[in-house]
Amino acid sequence: MGETRTTGRRTARAGTTTTTTTTTRAVAARERSATRARGTTTVVARGYAGGGFNIVPVPDRVVALVPYLLPLLSALRYGRFFFGQFPAAVVLLKPLMPILRGVAMLPMGNLIMFFAIYLGIAKNQNLSRFCRFNGMQAILLDIALIFPSLLEALFGPGILGIGLPGIVTMIMHNAIFVVTLAAFAFAAVGCMSGQYIRFPILAEAAEAQMGY
């Protein structure tokens, strides 16, 4: 009789232990599922902040790329030596010819395009941050292209009267044009894939101008 009671107690304890273990495993499984769900939410949120092919809408990608046409058009004045050395590279401009003609036909066309991008994209709170960031970064890249002209004017006959050697001018112009062309290519790939392309210094300045 005593052995039967002892066996019953052991069986009850084993059953309780089994139930407790099962409950613990179920709770742990739920916690893991919740953790995975939170992790997924975090990844999606970060993906939107950092861009993502399946997250940034296609219209936003196109709008984000348009502002980079401004610095590219501004850099064409530095491309005369480059196209003189590589005439076949003129084919790169063919897709831009309609835009070039349209801007050239407008009085102060570059300035109009500048303010259209600045007010219509970079400062437009109705657009996504992805569009506004790229708009502001393109604006700052275009402003940066003013400084080489100021440098040339400073060393020109009107001010210091020194004049830059022809070889220096050619190297400087080629470097500016190639760097701007490469920046446009990187921006195009980034915008079309929904990824942020951050240029040194300009990206931080763009975010500071945006405010958030």
Short mmCIF file of C-alpha atoms in Angstrom, two decimals:
data_model
loop_
_atom_site.label_atom_id
_atom_site.label_comp_id
_atom_site.label_asym_id
_atom_site.label_seq_id
_atom_site.Cartn_x
_atom_site.Cartn_y
_atom_site.Cartn_z
CA MET A 1 0.00 0.00 0.00
CA GLY A 2 2.83 2.44 0.93
CA GLU A 3 4.65 1.59 -2.26
CA THR A 4 1.51 2.35 -4.30
CA ARG A 5 1.17 5.81 -2.66
CA THR A 6 4.85 6.56 -3.22
CA THR A 7 4.57 5.55 -6.86
CA GLY A 8 1.49 7.78 -7.25
CA ARG A 9 3.30 10.75 -5.75
CA ARG A 10 6.24 10.23 -8.11
CA THR A 11 3.92 9.97 -11.09
CA ALA A 12 2.13 13.19 -10.03
CA ARG A 13 5.44 15.00 -9.60
CA ALA A 14 6.63 13.77 -13.00
CA GLY A 15 3.40 14.97 -14.57
CA THR A 16 3.74 18.36 -12.91
CA THR A 17 7.36 18.63 -14.04
CA THR A 18 6.37 17.70 -17.58
CA THR A 19 3.56 20.26 -17.58
CA THR A 20 5.89 22.96 -16.19
CA THR A 21 8.53 22.15 -18.80
CA THR A 22 5.96 22.26 -21.60
CA THR A 23 4.62 25.60 -20.33
CA THR A 24 8.14 27.02 -20.06
CA ARG A 25 8.93 25.93 -23.60
CA ALA A 26 5.71 27.46 -24.89
CA VAL A 27 6.48 30.77 -23.15
CA ALA A 28 10.04 30.73 -24.54
CA ALA A 29 8.69 30.02 -28.03
CA ARG A 30 6.29 32.95 -27.74
CA GLU A 31 9.10 35.21 -26.55
CA ARG A 32 11.28 34.14 -29.48
CA SER A 33 8.42 34.83 -31.88
CA ALA A 34 7.87 38.26 -30.34
CA THR A 35 11.60 39.00 -30.55
CA ARG A 36 11.66 38.01 -34.20
CA ALA A 37 8.63 40.20 -34.86
CA ARG A 38 10.30 43.15 -33.16
CA GLY A 39 13.48 42.47 -35.11
CA THR A 40 11.56 42.43 -38.37
CA THR A 41 9.88 45.74 -37.53
CA THR A 42 13.24 47.27 -36.68
CA VAL A 43 14.78 46.06 -39.93
CA VAL A 44 11.90 47.48 -41.96
CA ALA A 45 12.10 50.82 -40.15
CA ARG A 46 15.84 51.01 -40.65
CA GLY A 47 15.45 49.94 -44.25
CA TYR A 48 13.12 52.87 -44.93
CA ALA A 49 15.47 55.26 -43.21
CA GLY A 50 18.43 53.92 -45.13
CA GLY A 51 16.61 53.20 -48.33
CA GLY A 52 15.63 49.87 -49.77
CA PHE A 53 14.69 48.58 -53.21
CA ASN A 54 11.28 47.33 -52.10
CA ILE A 55 10.54 50.22 -49.74
CA VAL A 56 11.15 53.54 -51.53
CA PRO A 57 8.36 54.02 -54.10
CA VAL A 58 9.40 54.25 -57.75
CA PRO A 59 8.07 57.83 -58.19
CA ASP A 60 10.20 58.95 -55.23
CA ARG A 61 13.29 57.42 -56.83
CA VAL A 62 12.70 59.37 -60.04
CA VAL A 63 12.02 62.62 -58.17
CA ALA A 64 15.19 62.10 -56.09
CA LEU A 65 17.31 61.68 -59.22
CA VAL A 66 16.06 64.74 -61.12
CA PRO A 67 17.95 67.32 -58.95
CA TYR A 68 21.31 65.77 -59.87
CA LEU A 69 20.80 66.99 -63.44
CA LEU A 70 21.48 70.50 -62.15
CA PRO A 71 25.13 69.97 -61.09
CA LEU A 72 25.70 67.82 -64.16
CA LEU A 73 24.53 70.64 -66.44
CA SER A 74 26.60 73.15 -64.46
CA ALA A 75 29.68 70.95 -64.86
CA LEU A 76 29.45 70.91 -68.65
CA ARG A 77 31.36 74.17 -68.83
CA TYR A 78 34.32 72.29 -67.35
CA GLY A 79 34.07 69.51 -69.92
CA ARG A 80 35.45 71.32 -72.97
CA PHE A 81 38.96 69.89 -72.56
CA PHE A 82 37.57 66.43 -71.80
CA PHE A 83 35.40 66.34 -74.92
CA GLY A 84 38.26 67.79 -76.93
CA GLN A 85 40.45 64.87 -75.88
CA PHE A 86 37.67 62.27 -76.13
CA PRO A 87 35.25 63.38 -78.88
CA ALA A 88 33.42 60.05 -78.80
CA ALA A 89 32.31 60.82 -75.24
CA VAL A 90 29.87 63.39 -76.62
CA VAL A 91 27.43 60.49 -76.93
CA LEU A 92 27.03 60.77 -73.17
CA LEU A 93 25.24 64.09 -73.67
CA LYS A 94 22.65 62.87 -76.17
CA PRO A 95 20.05 61.90 -73.54
CA LEU A 96 20.47 65.37 -72.01
CA MET A 97 20.11 67.38 -75.23
CA PRO A 98 16.36 68.11 -74.81
CA ILE A 99 16.99 69.38 -71.28
CA LEU A 100 20.01 71.42 -72.41
CA ARG A 101 17.97 73.06 -75.15
CA GLY A 102 15.09 73.78 -72.79
CA VAL A 103 17.35 75.38 -70.16
CA ALA A 104 19.27 77.33 -72.81
CA MET A 105 16.04 78.76 -74.24
CA LEU A 106 14.98 80.19 -70.88
CA PRO A 107 16.47 83.46 -69.63
CA MET A 108 18.52 82.57 -66.55
CA GLY A 109 17.51 78.94 -67.10
CA ASN A 110 20.04 77.51 -64.63
CA LEU A 111 18.88 79.88 -61.90
CA ILE A 112 15.22 78.99 -62.53
CA MET A 113 16.09 75.29 -62.38
CA PHE A 114 18.06 75.87 -59.17
CA PHE A 115 15.16 77.49 -57.32
CA ALA A 116 12.65 75.04 -58.77
CA ILE A 117 14.62 72.15 -57.27
CA TYR A 118 15.35 73.99 -54.02
CA LEU A 119 11.75 75.04 -53.35
CA GLY A 120 9.94 72.25 -55.16
CA ILE A 121 11.96 69.28 -53.86
CA ALA A 122 14.59 70.08 -51.23
CA LYS A 123 12.27 72.23 -49.09
CA ASN A 124 8.98 70.59 -49.97
CA GLN A 125 7.68 69.02 -46.76
CA ASN A 126 5.05 67.11 -48.71
CA LEU A 127 7.76 64.93 -50.25
CA SER A 128 9.53 62.05 -48.55
CA ARG A 129 12.82 62.53 -46.74
CA PHE A 130 14.52 60.47 -49.44
CA CYS A 131 13.51 63.02 -52.10
CA ARG A 132 14.33 66.05 -49.96
CA PHE A 133 17.74 64.73 -48.92
CA ASN A 134 18.82 64.04 -52.49
CA GLY A 135 17.42 67.38 -53.61
CA MET A 136 19.43 69.24 -50.97
CA GLN A 137 22.60 67.24 -51.63
CA ALA A 138 22.34 67.99 -55.36
CA ILE A 139 21.84 71.70 -54.61
CA LEU A 140 24.96 71.75 -52.45
CA LEU A 141 26.94 69.91 -55.13
CA ASP A 142 25.88 72.55 -57.64
CA ILE A 143 26.93 75.35 -55.25
CA ALA A 144 30.31 73.65 -54.79
CA LEU A 145 30.92 73.96 -58.54
CA ILE A 146 30.95 77.75 -58.16
CA PHE A 147 34.24 77.76 -56.26
CA PRO A 148 36.48 76.66 -59.16
CA SER A 149 35.09 79.58 -61.20
CA LEU A 150 35.86 81.96 -58.34
CA LEU A 151 39.38 80.57 -58.17
CA GLU A 152 39.88 81.14 -61.87
CA ALA A 153 38.51 84.68 -61.57
CA LEU A 154 40.80 85.37 -58.61
CA PHE A 155 43.92 84.42 -60.54
CA GLY A 156 42.66 86.01 -63.74
CA PRO A 157 43.81 89.30 -65.25
CA GLY A 158 41.09 91.31 -63.54
CA ILE A 159 42.22 90.70 -59.93
CA LEU A 160 45.62 89.18 -59.22
CA GLY A 161 46.67 89.22 -62.85
CA ILE A 162 48.62 85.99 -62.47
CA GLY A 163 46.67 83.61 -64.66
CA LEU A 164 46.72 79.86 -64.28
CA PRO A 165 48.98 77.86 -66.63
CA GLY A 166 47.09 76.11 -69.40
CA ILE A 167 48.03 72.65 -68.18
CA VAL A 168 46.76 73.45 -64.68
CA THR A 169 43.49 74.77 -66.06
CA MET A 170 43.05 71.68 -68.23
CA ILE A 171 43.75 69.26 -65.37
CA MET A 172 41.44 71.17 -63.03
CA HIS A 173 38.61 71.29 -65.56
CA ASN A 174 38.95 67.61 -66.43
CA ALA A 175 39.02 66.61 -62.76
CA ILE A 176 35.92 68.67 -61.95
CA PHE A 177 33.95 67.29 -64.88
CA VAL A 178 34.92 63.65 -64.30
CA VAL A 179 34.20 63.85 -60.57
CA THR A 180 30.81 65.45 -61.19
CA LEU A 181 29.98 62.87 -63.87
CA ALA A 182 30.94 60.07 -61.47
CA ALA A 183 28.85 61.66 -58.72
CA PHE A 184 25.86 61.77 -61.05
CA ALA A 185 26.37 58.10 -61.99
CA PHE A 186 26.57 57.03 -58.33
CA ALA A 187 23.52 59.14 -57.49
CA ALA A 188 21.59 57.61 -60.39
CA VAL A 189 22.35 54.07 -59.22
CA GLY A 190 21.51 54.94 -55.63
CA CYS A 191 18.25 56.72 -56.40
CA MET A 192 17.01 54.09 -58.82
CA SER A 193 17.74 51.33 -56.30
CA GLY A 194 16.19 53.27 -53.42
CA GLN A 195 19.46 53.63 -51.51
CA TYR A 196 20.95 56.73 -49.92
CA ILE A 197 24.16 57.87 -51.62
CA ARG A 198 26.07 60.11 -49.22
CA PHE A 199 28.82 62.31 -50.59
CA PRO A 200 31.51 63.41 -48.10
CA ILE A 201 30.78 66.76 -46.41
CA LEU A 202 27.76 67.39 -48.65
CA ALA A 203 25.61 64.72 -46.96
CA GLU A 204 26.19 66.17 -43.48
CA ALA A 205 25.53 69.68 -44.78
CA ALA A 206 22.34 68.52 -46.50
CA GLU A 207 21.03 66.95 -43.29
CA ALA A 208 21.90 70.10 -41.35
CA GLN A 209 19.94 72.18 -43.86
CA MET A 210 16.96 69.83 -43.69
CA GLY A 211 16.85 70.01 -39.92
CA TYR A 212 15.69 66.39 -39.48
#
